Coordinates of C-alpha atoms and ligand atoms in Angstrom, one line a residue:
X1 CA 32.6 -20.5 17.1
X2 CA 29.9 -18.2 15.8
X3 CA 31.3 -17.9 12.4
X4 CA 31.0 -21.5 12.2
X5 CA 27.7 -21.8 13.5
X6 CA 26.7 -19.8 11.0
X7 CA 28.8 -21.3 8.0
X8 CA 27.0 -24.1 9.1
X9 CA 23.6 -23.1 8.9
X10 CA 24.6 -21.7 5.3
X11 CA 25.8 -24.9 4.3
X12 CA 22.8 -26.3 5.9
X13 CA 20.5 -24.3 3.7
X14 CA 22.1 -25.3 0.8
X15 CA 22.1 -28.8 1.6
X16 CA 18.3 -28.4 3.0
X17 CA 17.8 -27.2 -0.6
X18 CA 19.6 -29.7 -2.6
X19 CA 17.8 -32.1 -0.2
X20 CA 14.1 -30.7 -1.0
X21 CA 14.5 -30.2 -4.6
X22 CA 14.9 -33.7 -4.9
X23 CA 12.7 -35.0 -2.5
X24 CA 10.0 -31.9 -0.7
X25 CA 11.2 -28.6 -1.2
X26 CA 8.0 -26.8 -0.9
X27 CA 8.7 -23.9 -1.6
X28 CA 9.9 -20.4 -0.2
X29 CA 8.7 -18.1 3.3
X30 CA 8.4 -14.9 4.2
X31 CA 7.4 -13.6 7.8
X32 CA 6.4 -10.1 8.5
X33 CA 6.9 -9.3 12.5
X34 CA 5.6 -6.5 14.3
X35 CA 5.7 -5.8 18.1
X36 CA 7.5 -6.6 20.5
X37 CA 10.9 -8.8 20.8
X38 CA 8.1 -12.0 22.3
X39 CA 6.8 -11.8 18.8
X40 CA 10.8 -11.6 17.0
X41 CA 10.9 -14.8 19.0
X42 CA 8.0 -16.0 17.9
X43 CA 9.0 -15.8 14.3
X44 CA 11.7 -18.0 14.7
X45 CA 9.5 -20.7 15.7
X46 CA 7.3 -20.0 13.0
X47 CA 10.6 -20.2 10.4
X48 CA 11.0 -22.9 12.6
X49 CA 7.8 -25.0 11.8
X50 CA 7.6 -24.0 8.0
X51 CA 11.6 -25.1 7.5
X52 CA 10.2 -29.0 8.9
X53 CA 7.7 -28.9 5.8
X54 CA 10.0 -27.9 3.4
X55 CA 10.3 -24.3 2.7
X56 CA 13.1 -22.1 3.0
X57 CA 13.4 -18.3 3.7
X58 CA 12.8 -16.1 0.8
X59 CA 14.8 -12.6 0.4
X60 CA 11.8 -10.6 0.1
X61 CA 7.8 -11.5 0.0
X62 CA 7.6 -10.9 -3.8
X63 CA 9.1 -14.6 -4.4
X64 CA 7.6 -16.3 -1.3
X65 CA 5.3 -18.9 -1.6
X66 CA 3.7 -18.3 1.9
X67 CA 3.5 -14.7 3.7
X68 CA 2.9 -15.2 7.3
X69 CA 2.3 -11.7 9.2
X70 CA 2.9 -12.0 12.7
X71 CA 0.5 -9.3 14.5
X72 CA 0.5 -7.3 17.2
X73 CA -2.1 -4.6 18.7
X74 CA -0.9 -2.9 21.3
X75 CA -1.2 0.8 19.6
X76 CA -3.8 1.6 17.1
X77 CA -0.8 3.0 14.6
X78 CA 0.4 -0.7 14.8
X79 CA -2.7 -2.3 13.7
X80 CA -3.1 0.3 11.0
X81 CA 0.2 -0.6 9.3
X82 CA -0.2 -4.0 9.4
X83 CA -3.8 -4.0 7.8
X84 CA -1.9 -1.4 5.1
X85 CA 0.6 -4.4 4.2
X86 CA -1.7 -7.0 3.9
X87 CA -3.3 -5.2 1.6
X88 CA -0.3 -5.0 -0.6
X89 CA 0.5 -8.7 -0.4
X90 CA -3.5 -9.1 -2.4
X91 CA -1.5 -8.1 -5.8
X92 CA 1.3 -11.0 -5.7
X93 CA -1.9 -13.5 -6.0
X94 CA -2.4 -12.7 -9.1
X95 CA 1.2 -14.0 -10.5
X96 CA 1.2 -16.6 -8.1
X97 CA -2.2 -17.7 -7.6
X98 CA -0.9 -20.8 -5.2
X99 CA 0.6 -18.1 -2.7
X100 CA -0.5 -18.8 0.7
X101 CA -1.0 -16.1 3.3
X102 CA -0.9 -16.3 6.9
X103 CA -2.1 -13.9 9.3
X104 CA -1.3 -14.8 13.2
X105 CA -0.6 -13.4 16.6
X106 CA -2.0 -11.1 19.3
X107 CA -3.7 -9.2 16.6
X108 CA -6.0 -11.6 15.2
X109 CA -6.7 -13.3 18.9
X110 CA -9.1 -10.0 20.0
X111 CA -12.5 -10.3 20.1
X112 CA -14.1 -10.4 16.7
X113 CA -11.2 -9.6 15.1
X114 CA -10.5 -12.8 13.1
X115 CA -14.0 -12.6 11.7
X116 CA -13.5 -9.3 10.3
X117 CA -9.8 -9.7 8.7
X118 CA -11.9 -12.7 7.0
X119 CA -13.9 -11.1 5.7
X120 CA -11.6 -7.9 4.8
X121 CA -9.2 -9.8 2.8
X122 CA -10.9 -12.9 1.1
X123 CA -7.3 -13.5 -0.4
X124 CA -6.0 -14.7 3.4
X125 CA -6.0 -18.0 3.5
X126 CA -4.8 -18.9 6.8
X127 CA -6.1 -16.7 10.3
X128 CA -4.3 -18.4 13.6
X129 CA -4.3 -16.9 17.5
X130 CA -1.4 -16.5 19.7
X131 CA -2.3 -19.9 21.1
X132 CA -2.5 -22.3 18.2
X133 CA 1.1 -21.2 16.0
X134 CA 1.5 -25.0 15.9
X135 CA -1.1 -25.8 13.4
X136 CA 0.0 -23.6 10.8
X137 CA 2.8 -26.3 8.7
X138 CA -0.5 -28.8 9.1
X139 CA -2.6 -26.2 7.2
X140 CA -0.2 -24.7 4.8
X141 CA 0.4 -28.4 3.5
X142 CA -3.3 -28.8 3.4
X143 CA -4.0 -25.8 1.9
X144 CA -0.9 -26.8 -0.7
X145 CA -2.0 -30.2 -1.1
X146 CA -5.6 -28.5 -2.1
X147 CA -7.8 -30.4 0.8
X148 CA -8.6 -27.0 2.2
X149 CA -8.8 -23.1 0.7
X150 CA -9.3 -21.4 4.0
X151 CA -9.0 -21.8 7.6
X152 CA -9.7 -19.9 10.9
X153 CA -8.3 -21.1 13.8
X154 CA -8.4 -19.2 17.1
X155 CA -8.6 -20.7 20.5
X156 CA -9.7 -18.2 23.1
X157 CA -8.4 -21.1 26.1
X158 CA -7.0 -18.5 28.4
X159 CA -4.4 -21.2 29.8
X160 CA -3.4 -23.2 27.3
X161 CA -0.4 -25.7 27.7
X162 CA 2.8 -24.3 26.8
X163 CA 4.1 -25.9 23.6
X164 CA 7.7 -27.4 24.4
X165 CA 8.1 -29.4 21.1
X166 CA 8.3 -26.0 18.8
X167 CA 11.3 -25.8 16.0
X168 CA 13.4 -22.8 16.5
X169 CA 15.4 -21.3 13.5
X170 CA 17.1 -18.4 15.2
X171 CA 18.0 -15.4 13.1
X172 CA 19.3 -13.2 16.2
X173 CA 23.0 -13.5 15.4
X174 CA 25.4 -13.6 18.7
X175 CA 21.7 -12.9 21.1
X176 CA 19.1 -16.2 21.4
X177 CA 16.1 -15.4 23.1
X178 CA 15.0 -17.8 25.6
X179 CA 11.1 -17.8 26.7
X180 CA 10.9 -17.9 30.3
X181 CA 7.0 -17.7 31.0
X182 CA 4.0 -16.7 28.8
X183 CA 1.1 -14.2 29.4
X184 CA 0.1 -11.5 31.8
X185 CA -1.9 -11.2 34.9
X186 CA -1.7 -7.6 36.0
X187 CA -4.5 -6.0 33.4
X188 CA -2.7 -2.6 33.3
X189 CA -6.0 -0.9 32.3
X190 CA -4.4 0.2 29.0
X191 CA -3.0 -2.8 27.8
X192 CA -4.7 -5.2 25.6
X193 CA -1.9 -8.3 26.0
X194 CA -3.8 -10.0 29.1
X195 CA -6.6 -10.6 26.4
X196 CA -4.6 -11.6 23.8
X197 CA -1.6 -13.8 25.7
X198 CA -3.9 -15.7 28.4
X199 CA -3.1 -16.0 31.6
X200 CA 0.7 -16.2 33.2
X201 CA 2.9 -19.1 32.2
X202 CA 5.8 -20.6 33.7
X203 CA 8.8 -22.7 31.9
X204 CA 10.2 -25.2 34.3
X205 CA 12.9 -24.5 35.4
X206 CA 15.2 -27.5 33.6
X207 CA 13.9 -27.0 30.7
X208 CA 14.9 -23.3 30.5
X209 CA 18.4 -24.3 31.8
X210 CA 18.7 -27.1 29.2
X211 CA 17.9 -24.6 26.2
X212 CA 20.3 -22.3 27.4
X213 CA 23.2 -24.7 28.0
X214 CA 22.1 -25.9 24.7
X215 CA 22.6 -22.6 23.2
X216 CA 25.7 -21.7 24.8
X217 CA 27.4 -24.8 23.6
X218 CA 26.1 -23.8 19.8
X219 CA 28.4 -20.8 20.1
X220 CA 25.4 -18.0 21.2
X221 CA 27.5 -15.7 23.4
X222 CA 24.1 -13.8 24.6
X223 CA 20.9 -15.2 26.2
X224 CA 17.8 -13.0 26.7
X225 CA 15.1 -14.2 28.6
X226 CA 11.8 -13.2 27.9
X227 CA 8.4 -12.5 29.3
X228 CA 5.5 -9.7 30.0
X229 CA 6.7 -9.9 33.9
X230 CA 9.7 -11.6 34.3
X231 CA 10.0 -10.3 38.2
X232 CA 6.7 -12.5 38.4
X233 CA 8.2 -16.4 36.9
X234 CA 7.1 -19.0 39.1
X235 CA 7.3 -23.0 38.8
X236 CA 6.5 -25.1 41.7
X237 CA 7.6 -22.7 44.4
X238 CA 11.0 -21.3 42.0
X239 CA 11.1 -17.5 41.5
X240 CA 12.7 -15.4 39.3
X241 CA 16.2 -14.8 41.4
X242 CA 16.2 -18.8 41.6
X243 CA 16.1 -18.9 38.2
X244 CA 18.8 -16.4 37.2
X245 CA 21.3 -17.7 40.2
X246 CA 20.7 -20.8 38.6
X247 CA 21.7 -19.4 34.9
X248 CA 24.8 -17.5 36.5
X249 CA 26.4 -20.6 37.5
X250 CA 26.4 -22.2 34.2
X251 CA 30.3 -22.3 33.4
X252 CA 32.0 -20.5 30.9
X253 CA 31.5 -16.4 29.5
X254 CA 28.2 -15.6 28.4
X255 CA 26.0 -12.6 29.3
X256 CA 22.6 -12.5 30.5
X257 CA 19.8 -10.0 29.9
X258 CA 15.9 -10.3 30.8
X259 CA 13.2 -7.7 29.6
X260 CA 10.6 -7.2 31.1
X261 CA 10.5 -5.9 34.7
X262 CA 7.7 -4.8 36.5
X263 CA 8.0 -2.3 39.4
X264 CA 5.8 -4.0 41.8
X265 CA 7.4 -7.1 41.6
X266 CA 11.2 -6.2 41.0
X267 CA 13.0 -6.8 44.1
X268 CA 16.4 -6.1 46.2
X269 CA 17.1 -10.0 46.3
X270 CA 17.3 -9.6 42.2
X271 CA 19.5 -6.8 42.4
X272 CA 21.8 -8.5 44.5
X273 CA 22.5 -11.0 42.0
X274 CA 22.8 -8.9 39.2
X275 CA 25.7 -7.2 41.4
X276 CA 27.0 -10.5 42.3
X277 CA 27.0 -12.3 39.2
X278 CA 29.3 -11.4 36.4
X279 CA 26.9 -13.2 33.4
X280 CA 24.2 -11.7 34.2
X281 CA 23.9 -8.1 32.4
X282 CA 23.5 -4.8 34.5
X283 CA 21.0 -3.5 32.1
X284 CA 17.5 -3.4 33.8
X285 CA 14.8 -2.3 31.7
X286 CA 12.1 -1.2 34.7
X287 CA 8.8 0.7 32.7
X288 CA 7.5 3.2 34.8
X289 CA 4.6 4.4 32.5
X290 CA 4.1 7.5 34.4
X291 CA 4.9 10.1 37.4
X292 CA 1.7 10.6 38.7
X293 CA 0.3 8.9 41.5
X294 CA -2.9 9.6 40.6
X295 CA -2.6 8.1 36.9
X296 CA -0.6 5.3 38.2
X297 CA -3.3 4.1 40.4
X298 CA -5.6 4.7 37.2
X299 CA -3.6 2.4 35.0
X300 CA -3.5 -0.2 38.1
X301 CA 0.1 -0.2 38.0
X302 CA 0.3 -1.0 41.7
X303 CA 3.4 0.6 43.2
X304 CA 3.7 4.6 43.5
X305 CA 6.0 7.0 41.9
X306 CA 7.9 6.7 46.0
X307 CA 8.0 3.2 45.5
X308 CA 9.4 3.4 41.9
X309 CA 12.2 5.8 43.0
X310 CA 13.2 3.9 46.0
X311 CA 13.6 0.6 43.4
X312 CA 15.9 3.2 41.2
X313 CA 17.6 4.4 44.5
X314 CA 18.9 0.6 45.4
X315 CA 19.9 -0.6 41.7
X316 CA 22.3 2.7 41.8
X317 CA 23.5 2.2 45.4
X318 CA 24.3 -1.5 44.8
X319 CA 25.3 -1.1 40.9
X320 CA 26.6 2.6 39.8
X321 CA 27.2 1.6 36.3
X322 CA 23.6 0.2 35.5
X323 CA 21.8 1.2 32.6
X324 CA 18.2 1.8 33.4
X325 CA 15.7 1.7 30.8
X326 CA 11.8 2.4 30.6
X327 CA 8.2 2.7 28.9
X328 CA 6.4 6.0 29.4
X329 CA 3.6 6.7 28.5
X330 CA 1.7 10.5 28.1
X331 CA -2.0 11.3 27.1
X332 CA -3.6 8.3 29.4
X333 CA -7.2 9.5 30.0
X334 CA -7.5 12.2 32.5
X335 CA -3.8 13.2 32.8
X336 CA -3.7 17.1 33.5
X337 CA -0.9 19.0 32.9
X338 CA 0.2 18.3 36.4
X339 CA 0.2 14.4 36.1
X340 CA 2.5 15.1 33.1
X341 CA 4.8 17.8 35.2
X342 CA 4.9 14.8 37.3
X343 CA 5.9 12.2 34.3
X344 CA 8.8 14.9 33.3
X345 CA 10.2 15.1 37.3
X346 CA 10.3 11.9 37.7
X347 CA 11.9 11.5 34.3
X348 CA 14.7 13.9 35.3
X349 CA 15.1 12.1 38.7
X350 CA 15.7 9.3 37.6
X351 CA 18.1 9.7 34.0
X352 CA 17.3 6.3 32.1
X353 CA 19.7 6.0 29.5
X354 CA 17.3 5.2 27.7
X355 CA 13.2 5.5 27.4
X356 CA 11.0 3.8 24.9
X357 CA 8.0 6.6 24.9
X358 CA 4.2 6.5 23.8
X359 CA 1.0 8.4 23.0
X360 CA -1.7 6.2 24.6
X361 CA -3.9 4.4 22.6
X362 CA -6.8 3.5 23.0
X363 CA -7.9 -0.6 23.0
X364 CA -11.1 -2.0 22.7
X365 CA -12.1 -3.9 25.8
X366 CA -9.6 -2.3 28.1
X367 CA -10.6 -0.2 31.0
X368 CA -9.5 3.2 30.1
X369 CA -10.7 2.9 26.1
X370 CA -14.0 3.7 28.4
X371 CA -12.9 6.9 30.4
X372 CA -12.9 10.3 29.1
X373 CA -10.3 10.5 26.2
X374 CA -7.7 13.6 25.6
X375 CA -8.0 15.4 22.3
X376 CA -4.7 14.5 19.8
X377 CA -3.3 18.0 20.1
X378 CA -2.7 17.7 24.0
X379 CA -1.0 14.3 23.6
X380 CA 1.3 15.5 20.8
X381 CA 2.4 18.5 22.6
X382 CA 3.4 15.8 25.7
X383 CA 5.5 13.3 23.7
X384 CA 7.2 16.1 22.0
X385 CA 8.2 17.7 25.6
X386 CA 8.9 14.3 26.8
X387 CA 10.7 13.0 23.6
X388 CA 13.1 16.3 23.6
X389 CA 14.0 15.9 27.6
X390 CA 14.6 11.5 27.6
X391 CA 17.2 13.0 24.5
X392 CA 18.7 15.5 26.5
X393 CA 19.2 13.1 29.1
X394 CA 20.9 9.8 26.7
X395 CA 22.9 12.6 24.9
X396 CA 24.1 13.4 28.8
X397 CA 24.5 10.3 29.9
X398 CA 26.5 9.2 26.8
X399 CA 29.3 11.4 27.9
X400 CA 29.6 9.9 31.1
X401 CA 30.9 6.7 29.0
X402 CA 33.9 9.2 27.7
X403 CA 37.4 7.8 28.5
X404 CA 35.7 4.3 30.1
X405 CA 36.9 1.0 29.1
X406 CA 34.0 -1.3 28.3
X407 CA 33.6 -4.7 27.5
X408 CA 32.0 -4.7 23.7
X409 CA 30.1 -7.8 22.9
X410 CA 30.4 -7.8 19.0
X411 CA 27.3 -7.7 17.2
X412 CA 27.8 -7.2 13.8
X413 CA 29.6 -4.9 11.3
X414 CA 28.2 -1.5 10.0
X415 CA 26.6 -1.6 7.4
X416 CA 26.8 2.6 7.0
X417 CA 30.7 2.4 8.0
X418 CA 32.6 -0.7 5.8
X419 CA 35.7 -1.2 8.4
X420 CA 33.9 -0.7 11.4
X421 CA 31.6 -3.1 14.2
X422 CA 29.1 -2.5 16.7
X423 CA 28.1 -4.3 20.1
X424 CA 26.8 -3.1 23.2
X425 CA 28.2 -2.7 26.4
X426 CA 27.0 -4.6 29.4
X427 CA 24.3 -1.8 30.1
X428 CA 23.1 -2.0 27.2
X429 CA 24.9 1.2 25.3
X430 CA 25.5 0.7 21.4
X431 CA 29.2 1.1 20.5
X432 CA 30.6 1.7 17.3
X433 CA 34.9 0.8 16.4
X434 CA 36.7 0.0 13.9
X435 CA 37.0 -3.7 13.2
X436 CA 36.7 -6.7 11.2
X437 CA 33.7 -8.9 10.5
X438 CA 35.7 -11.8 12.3
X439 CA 35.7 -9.9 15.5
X440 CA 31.4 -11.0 15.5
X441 CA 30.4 -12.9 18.5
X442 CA 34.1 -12.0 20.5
X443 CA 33.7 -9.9 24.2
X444 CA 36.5 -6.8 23.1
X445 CA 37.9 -4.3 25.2
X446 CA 36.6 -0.8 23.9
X447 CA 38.1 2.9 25.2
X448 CA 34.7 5.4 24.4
X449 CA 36.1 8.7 22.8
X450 CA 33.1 10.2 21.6
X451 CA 29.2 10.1 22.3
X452 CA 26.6 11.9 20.1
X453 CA 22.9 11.5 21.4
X454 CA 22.6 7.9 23.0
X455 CA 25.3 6.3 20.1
X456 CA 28.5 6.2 21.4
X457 CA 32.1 5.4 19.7
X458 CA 35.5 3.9 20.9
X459 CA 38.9 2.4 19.7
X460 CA 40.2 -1.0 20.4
X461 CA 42.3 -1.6 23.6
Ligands
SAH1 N1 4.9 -6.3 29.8 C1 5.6 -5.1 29.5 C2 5.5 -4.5 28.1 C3 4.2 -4.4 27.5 S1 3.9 -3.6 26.0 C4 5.4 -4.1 30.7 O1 4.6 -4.4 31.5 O2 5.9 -3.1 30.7 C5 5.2 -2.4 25.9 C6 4.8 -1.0 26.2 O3 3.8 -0.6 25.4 C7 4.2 -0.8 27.6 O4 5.2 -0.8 28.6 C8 3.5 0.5 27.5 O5 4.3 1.6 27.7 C9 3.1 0.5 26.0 N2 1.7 0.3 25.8 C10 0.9 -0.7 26.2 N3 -0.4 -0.5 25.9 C11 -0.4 0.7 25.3 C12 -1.5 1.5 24.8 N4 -2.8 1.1 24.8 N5 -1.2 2.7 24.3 C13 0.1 3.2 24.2 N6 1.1 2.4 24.7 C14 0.9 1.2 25.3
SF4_2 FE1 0.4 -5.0 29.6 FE2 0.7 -4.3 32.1 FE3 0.9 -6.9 31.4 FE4 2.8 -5.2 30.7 S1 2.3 -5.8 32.8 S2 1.8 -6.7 29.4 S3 1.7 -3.3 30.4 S4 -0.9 -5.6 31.3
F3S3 FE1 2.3 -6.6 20.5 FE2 1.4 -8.9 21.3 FE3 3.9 -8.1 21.9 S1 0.2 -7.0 21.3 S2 3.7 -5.9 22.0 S3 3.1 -8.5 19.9 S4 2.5 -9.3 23.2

């Protein structure tokens, strides 16, 4: 069913083509995305919009006719990059002095910010916020059709309505990501998204359940819903466990996943219907941040480091084979050696299988960018002992998988290995057997015979 899908959407773009050369074919995209999997997302709607006026993805920026980058900000290094590759877009005006580019997202919606990418790149013709994506095929055709040069457009409404209407062209293979509420209320006092995503969001609840019932009967085998706080959804009274009982009795064999959980909110009635429910996937990715008490009242995380374990506690009782992941994050402001000692029990304690780890950063308008700031050299030395340890663990925990048979949702081949495919378990571990391209988008039994680090391999059963 996959394969078709997407002989179809070949055929599709071909016809799109044919179709546009003789009647509106604009022209050719390319998006840059940074961040996180919100902003992936995101660029599918942007493909999305730009498809309706005509254009059609390009293979690489150097023949595109409009360059969106899609921004984010949460670490300085991000921001950094991203202002190094607009830079190095400036050059491709000069063969193609029509080329339209786009700058959008969380990055340009922070306080001042548009202004001064305005003013750093006079070759940008198009600045949007995280609120307005929707004008940008209204602008590019202006901006083609040579009624405007340049426009900034950047709403700083901290509850806008949520756009229902938006074009999706999904590039995510067997997985479609499914939006399930926008924004953040919890101001971690690290995190610069509360500024830059507005307030919390809810989807109805139909309207999530139409898209996905939608998507399964398009062939997607894989539906992952999406959100700052997921444990926090709320429409009219529904919660989060309404919604996913309400997903997990859909018919028919799909799996479910749902990033991201927040400790304070993440609750037993959740974890019973992850147990009960074969769809949905027992992969829970639950950032902790730290394991200090002290820090985590700091970063007004709102739970404790007891609290966080007895969460961990509960998903293990209930589901032995889940596959944990987190965020952690070293060098906060103030974090003594003991805070991190802390970070590094707790990390043992618990064995994610996985941990996505960070030097903090610092973010304008964010509680802690004021507190007192470690030197560079102390936060170093902490990711590398934190890096080394989470490795130790996923290496360890891989050879738990040895001699298990798992269920493989087939991803895609391997590019490094002709012969072979990959897909991940239902925690969430990537597996690696041999196999043919048709086997994409097919749920495979898999016996694991070797793990190295958190990769793991198998044969066919
Ligand atoms: N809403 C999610 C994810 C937010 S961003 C959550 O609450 O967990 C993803 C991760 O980036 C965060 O979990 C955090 O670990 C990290 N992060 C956020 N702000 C940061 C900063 N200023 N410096 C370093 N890492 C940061
Ligand atoms: Fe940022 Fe905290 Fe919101 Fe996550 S929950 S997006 S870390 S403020
Ligand atoms: Fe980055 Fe915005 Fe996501 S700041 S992490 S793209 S919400």
């Amino acid at each position: 069913m996959l394969q078709l899908l997407r002989y179809y959407e070949i055929l599709l773009d071909y016809s799109s083509l044919l179709f546009y050369n003789i009647l509106a074919m604009s022209g050719y995209y390319y998006i840059f995305t940074y961040g996180c999997q919100m902003n992936v997302h995101e660029s599918e709607k942007i493909a999305g919009l730009l498809r309706e006026i005509g254009y059609v993805q390009s293979s690489d920026c150097e023949t595109a006719d409009v360059i969106v980058f899609n921004t984010c900000c949460i670490r300085d290094t991000a921001e950094k990059k991203i202002l190094g590759n607009i830079g190095d877009v400036k050059h491709l005006k000069k063969n193609n002095p029509s080329l339209i580019v786009a700058v959008v997202g969380c990055m340009t919606q922070q306080k001042g910010i548009a202004e001064s990418l305005k003013n750093k790149f006079p070759f940008v013709n198009i600045i949007l916020g995280t609120h307005n994506i929707e004008e940008l095929p209204k602008l590019v055709s202006d901006i083609d059709n040579k009624i405007i040069k340049r426009q900034i457009s950047v709403s700083s409404e901290d509850n806008p309505e949520i756009c229902e209407t938006m074009p999706i062209y999904r590039t995510s293979g067997t997985n479609a990501w499914v939006n399930i509420m926008y924004g953040c209320n919890n101001f971690c006092t690290y995190c610069i998204v509360p500024y830059v995503r507005g307030r919390e969001r809810s989807r109805a609840p139909e309207t999530i359940l139409s898209e996905i019932k939608n998507l399964l009967a398009n062939g997607y085998k894989e539906i992952t819903l999406l959100g700052q706080n997921v444990d926090s959804y709320s429409y009219e009274g529904y919660d989060f466990a309404y919604l996913l009982e309400k997903i997990s009795e859909i018919g028919g064999k799909f799996r479910v996943r749902f990033m991201t959980s927040h400790p304070k909110d993440f609750n037993g009635k959740v974890i019973d219907i992850i147990k009960n429910s074969p769809n949905i996937c027992n992969n829970i990715h639950l950032p902790v941040q730290s394991g200090s008490n002290r820090i985590l009242g700091l970063m007004n995380r709102r739970y404790t480091r007891e609290r966080y374990l007895e969460i961990i506690d509960e998903i293990y009782d209930k589901i032995p084979s889940a596959g944990i992941t987190s965020d952690i994050m070293v060098g906060f402001p103030t974090e003594t050696d003991e805070d991190f000692q802390d970070t590094l029990s707790l990390t043992e304690r618990v064995r994610f299988s996985n941990a996505f780890t960070f030097v903090y950063s610092p973010r304008n308008g964010t509680v802690a960018a004021g507190m007192e700031q470690l030197p560079y050299s102390v936060k170093r030395e902490r990711i590398k002992t934190l890096v080394a340890l989470q490795n130790k663990i996923s290496a360890e925990k891989s050879l738990d998988y040895i001699d298990n048979i798992e269920e493989i949702l087939v991803e895609d081949v391997n590019p490094k290995k002709p012969g072979t495919v990959c897909g991940r378990t239902e925690s969430g571990r990537l597996v690696t057997f041999s196999g043919e391209k048709a086997l994409i988008g097919e749920f495979v039994n898999v016996k694991i015979t070797s793990a190295k680090s958190s990769a793991l391999w198998g044969v066919k059963e």
